[in-house]
C-alpha positions as a printed Julia matrix, in Angstrom:
312×3 Matrix{Float64}:
  -0.07   -0.01   -0.04
   2.87    2.43    0.93
   4.51    1.88   -2.63
   1.45    2.22   -4.37
   0.69    5.56   -2.79
   4.31    6.62   -3.29
   4.06    5.52   -6.95
   0.87    7.5    -7.67
   2.35   10.72   -6.13
   5.58   10.44   -7.94
   3.2     9.96  -11.19
   1.48   13.01  -10.16
   4.64   15.13   -9.75
   6.33   13.48  -12.68
   3.43   14.42  -14.92
   3.4    17.88  -13.67
   7.0    18.33  -14.49
   6.63   17.29  -17.96
   3.62   19.55  -18.54
   5.74   22.53  -17.2
   8.76   21.62  -19.12
   6.92   21.16  -22.19
   5.39   24.7   -22.04
   8.73   26.21  -21.03
  10.09   24.53  -24.28
   7.85   26.47  -26.32
   9.76   29.58  -25.4
  13.2    28.2   -24.49
  15.25   25.58  -26.33
  14.45   22.02  -25.05
  18.12   21.66  -24.03
  18.13   24.67  -22.21
  14.93   23.75  -20.34
  16.59   20.44  -19.26
  19.79   22.31  -18.12
  17.63   24.75  -16.03
  15.56   22.02  -14.48
  18.84   20.04  -13.68
  20.04   23.02  -11.9
  17.04   23.67   -9.55
  16.58   19.92   -8.97
  20.16   19.74   -7.79
  19.7    22.58   -5.29
  16.65   20.89   -4.03
  18.39   17.5    -3.65
  21.44   18.99   -1.99
  19.16   20.53    0.66
  17.34   17.5     1.24
  20.75   15.73    1.33
  21.62   17.69    4.66
  18.42   16.17    6.3
  18.39   12.55    4.73
  21.98   11.22    5.33
  23.41    8.6     2.88
  26.62    6.38    2.32
  28.3     7.68   -0.92
  29.61    4.34   -1.95
  31.18    3.83   -5.44
  28.05    1.51   -6.51
  25.58    4.24   -5.49
  27.3     7.14   -7.26
  28.06    4.93  -10.38
  24.55    3.8   -10.8
  23.36    7.55   -9.98
  25.7     8.8   -12.63
  24.32    6.44  -15.36
  20.82    7.13  -14.39
  21.63   10.9   -14.83
  22.84   10.31  -18.28
  20.05    8.42  -19.34
  17.61   11.16  -17.8
  19.47   14.03  -19.58
  18.72   12.38  -22.75
  15.23   11.14  -22.06
  14.28   14.71  -20.81
  15.69   16.58  -23.78
  13.82   14.26  -26.13
  10.78   14.5   -23.94
  10.3    18.18  -23.91
  11.32   18.48  -27.3
   8.41   16.05  -28.41
   5.84   17.98  -26.03
   6.82   21.15  -27.42
   6.15   19.83  -30.95
   2.76   18.37  -29.66
   0.15   17.1   -29.15
   0.9    16.41  -25.58
  -2.25   14.37  -25.16
  -0.69   11.58  -27.6
   3.05   11.97  -27.31
   3.05   11.98  -23.35
   1.21    8.49  -22.97
   3.3     6.92  -25.6
   6.3     7.78  -23.62
   4.77    6.52  -20.71
   4.09    3.03  -22.3
   7.66    2.7   -23.43
   8.85    3.8   -20.09
   6.97    1.09  -18.38
   7.92   -1.89  -20.62
  11.59   -1.52  -20.11
  11.75   -1.76  -16.21
   9.06   -4.41  -16.29
  10.93   -6.4   -18.47
  13.89   -6.02  -16.41
  12.06   -6.58  -13.29
  10.46   -9.83  -14.73
  13.98  -11.11  -15.83
  15.36  -10.51  -12.51
  12.63  -12.9   -10.89
   9.85  -10.37   -9.93
   6.64  -12.35   -8.95
   3.22  -10.77   -9.09
  -0.14  -12.28   -8.03
  -3.54  -12.29   -9.97
  -4.3    -8.62   -8.82
  -0.82   -7.33   -9.82
  -1.03   -8.67  -13.33
  -4.53   -7.49  -13.64
  -3.36   -4.12  -12.44
  -0.5    -3.88  -15.03
  -2.85   -4.98  -17.84
  -5.41   -2.06  -16.67
  -2.52    0.58  -16.29
  -1.3     0.0   -19.82
  -4.6    -0.05  -21.34
  -5.36    3.16  -19.55
  -2.11    4.89  -20.6
  -3.31    4.02  -24.23
  -6.84    5.2   -23.7
  -5.62    8.63  -22.18
  -3.71    9.3   -25.44
  -6.26    8.21  -27.82
  -7.98   10.84  -29.91
 -10.52    9.76  -32.2
 -11.45   13.06  -33.73
 -10.07   13.24  -37.27
  -9.6    16.79  -37.15
  -7.34   16.69  -34.0
  -3.68   17.28  -34.52
  -1.48   14.22  -35.13
   2.14   13.83  -34.05
   5.07   13.9   -36.57
   7.29   11.13  -37.31
   9.95   13.36  -35.56
   7.99   13.56  -32.43
   7.01    9.91  -32.18
  10.71    8.87  -32.54
  11.52   11.36  -29.88
   8.79   10.03  -27.55
  10.05    6.3   -28.13
  13.47    7.4   -27.2
  12.36    9.43  -24.1
  10.15    6.54  -22.92
  13.4     4.16  -23.14
  15.69    6.59  -21.18
  13.03    7.15  -18.52
  12.62    3.39  -18.13
  16.48    2.93  -17.76
  16.49    5.64  -15.01
  14.21    3.57  -12.87
  16.34    0.41  -13.43
  19.58    2.07  -12.57
  18.01    3.61   -9.39
  16.64    0.19   -8.35
  20.16   -1.09   -8.22
  21.35    1.42   -5.71
  21.56    0.41   -1.85
  19.09    1.27    0.69
  22.03    2.91    2.96
  23.02    5.2     0.11
  20.14    7.66    0.8
  19.66   10.54   -1.71
  23.28   10.18   -2.99
  22.24    8.43   -6.08
  19.78   11.13   -7.07
  22.35   13.93   -6.22
  24.82   12.11   -8.75
  21.93   11.74  -11.1
  21.31   15.55  -11.18
  25.19   16.23  -11.22
  25.58   14.29  -14.38
  22.18   15.61  -15.73
  23.56   19.07  -15.27
  27.04   18.75  -16.64
  25.91   17.13  -19.82
  23.11   19.51  -20.5
  24.84   22.65  -19.26
  27.97   21.78  -21.2
  25.89   21.23  -24.24
  24.27   24.49  -24.02
  27.29   26.34  -23.54
  28.92   24.58  -26.63
  25.73   25.59  -28.52
  25.97   29.14  -27.38
  29.64   29.24  -28.58
  28.97   27.98  -31.88
  26.15   30.23  -32.34
  28.1    33.27  -31.49
  30.87   32.16  -34.0
  28.37   31.99  -36.65
  26.73   35.26  -35.81
  30.0    37.01  -36.01
  30.7    35.33  -39.32
  27.36   36.35  -40.74
  27.84   39.9   -39.4
  30.85   40.24  -41.37
  29.35   39.46  -44.86
  28.83   42.61  -46.81
  25.34   44.04  -46.93
  24.26   42.08  -43.85
  22.37   44.02  -41.04
  22.96   42.35  -37.73
  19.7    41.01  -36.15
  20.36   43.12  -32.92
  20.78   46.2   -34.82
  17.38   46.1   -36.8
  15.43   49.29  -36.48
  16.72   52.73  -35.48
  15.82   51.99  -31.85
  18.5    49.57  -31.5
  17.89   45.95  -30.63
  14.46   44.75  -30.71
  13.19   42.39  -28.03
  12.46   38.75  -29.02
   8.92   39.24  -27.7
   8.26   42.14  -29.81
   9.42   40.11  -32.91
   6.94   37.36  -32.0
   4.5    38.57  -29.54
   2.52   35.28  -29.21
   5.5    33.48  -27.44
   5.23   32.75  -23.65
   7.25   35.7   -21.96
  10.86   34.76  -21.04
  10.64   35.37  -17.33
   7.54   33.04  -17.09
   9.32   30.43  -19.16
  12.33   30.43  -16.9
   9.97   30.22  -13.89
   8.33   27.31  -15.43
  11.68   25.61  -16.1
  12.8    26.02  -12.6
   9.5    24.61  -11.17
   9.89   21.8   -13.63
  13.25   20.77  -12.02
  11.59   20.87   -8.49
   8.83   18.81   -9.34
  10.95   16.4   -11.33
  13.55   15.81   -8.49
  10.62   15.38   -6.11
   9.25   12.85   -8.26
  12.75   11.05   -8.24
  12.69   11.14   -4.3
   9.19    9.48   -4.5
  10.4     6.99   -6.96
  13.5     5.96   -5.09
  11.75    5.48   -1.79
   9.2     3.49   -3.57
  11.65    1.26   -5.26
  13.32    0.57   -1.83
   9.92   -0.5    -0.18
   8.33   -1.88   -3.16
   8.98   -3.72   -6.22
  10.54   -2.51   -9.6
   7.69   -3.84  -12.0
   5.02   -2.48   -9.92
   6.56    1.04   -9.17
   7.52    1.32  -13.03
   3.98    0.73  -13.74
   2.55    3.28  -11.4
   4.97    5.84  -12.44
   3.87    5.31  -16.27
   0.51    6.75  -14.98
   2.44   10.19  -15.0
   0.85   10.83  -18.52
  -2.72   11.17  -16.72
  -1.41   14.03  -14.87
  -0.13   15.44  -18.04
  -3.14   15.16  -19.8
  -5.33   16.43  -17.43
  -3.13   19.68  -16.98
  -3.2    20.27  -20.81
  -6.83   20.03  -20.58
  -7.41   22.35  -17.74
  -4.64   25.08  -18.87
  -4.36   24.61  -22.52
  -7.97   23.58  -22.95
  -7.29   20.59  -24.88
 -10.31   18.63  -25.31
 -10.69   15.14  -23.38
 -12.64   12.56  -25.11
 -14.6     9.86  -23.57
 -11.86    7.29  -24.17
  -9.24    9.41  -22.01
 -11.69   10.06  -19.33
 -12.07    6.09  -19.39
  -8.32    5.7   -19.3
  -8.29    8.0   -16.43
 -10.81    5.91  -14.69
  -8.87    2.76  -15.42
  -5.69    4.31  -14.05
  -7.19    4.62  -10.64
  -8.37    1.03  -10.83
  -4.95   -0.12  -11.87
  -3.62    1.65   -8.67
  -5.99   -0.21   -6.64
  -5.31   -3.5    -7.76
  -1.48   -2.97   -7.55
  -1.75   -1.76   -3.93
  -3.84   -4.95   -2.99
  -1.19   -7.18   -4.6
């Protein structure tokens, strides 16, 4: 029961983080969103580490670093595909893949479930599919690029759970700190490289005869980006969303880590995969994306699946 509750809370926090990251990626490059989220998440975990002690063994740090690498790639792909949209399809697809990977690993490791557990897994996977089902022919469809990024994101998220499950109980939050540190180094370094490349290219273009630098267009000097594209999300708000995304994501990881230590990898992975329901609900409330009957039915099945997994 405790593991089931932790899994549901982690799913809600994870889904909220994905929604916030997807919104921020509409204004800021997805890789930058991932780096900002990694920084804010690392600050939160560092503060929690002062309260929750842990043994920084080589294994704990190593698995944490591996999970951070997988998470960095997964989140960058996830926020990019959510920015392309539609969220109501790509997020559930990512969730299905993120459940399949650790479920397979858990079964290979000897995980055994009862009848209620298997019924819960079946209901959960059906629920995730239904939540993403949009039968309206006029509804937007994801591009091939978005689908591929969603598949890659799901595989990466699944590996994060697999790696974290291998950490020792006495390591506390050390694996998560290592996770975020690796995430920040990778994404932050990539952002710096891209900024340097863009600056070099900008200087080269500015030196071309007859070319007017972008920031000097108009007599008033540099025109703010918001004026050039007023429909975009304000930069300050996008930054706030990215920071909040990192806090929510790290909070979800803490819940997942605790759930893995008191529960089972297979059960936790399926419950965590229900995070797509939170993303879809937020998209419906905030972005006014219409929920179909199938999606509502999927949300109901998700609750039933969680109940069955809690009873197993």
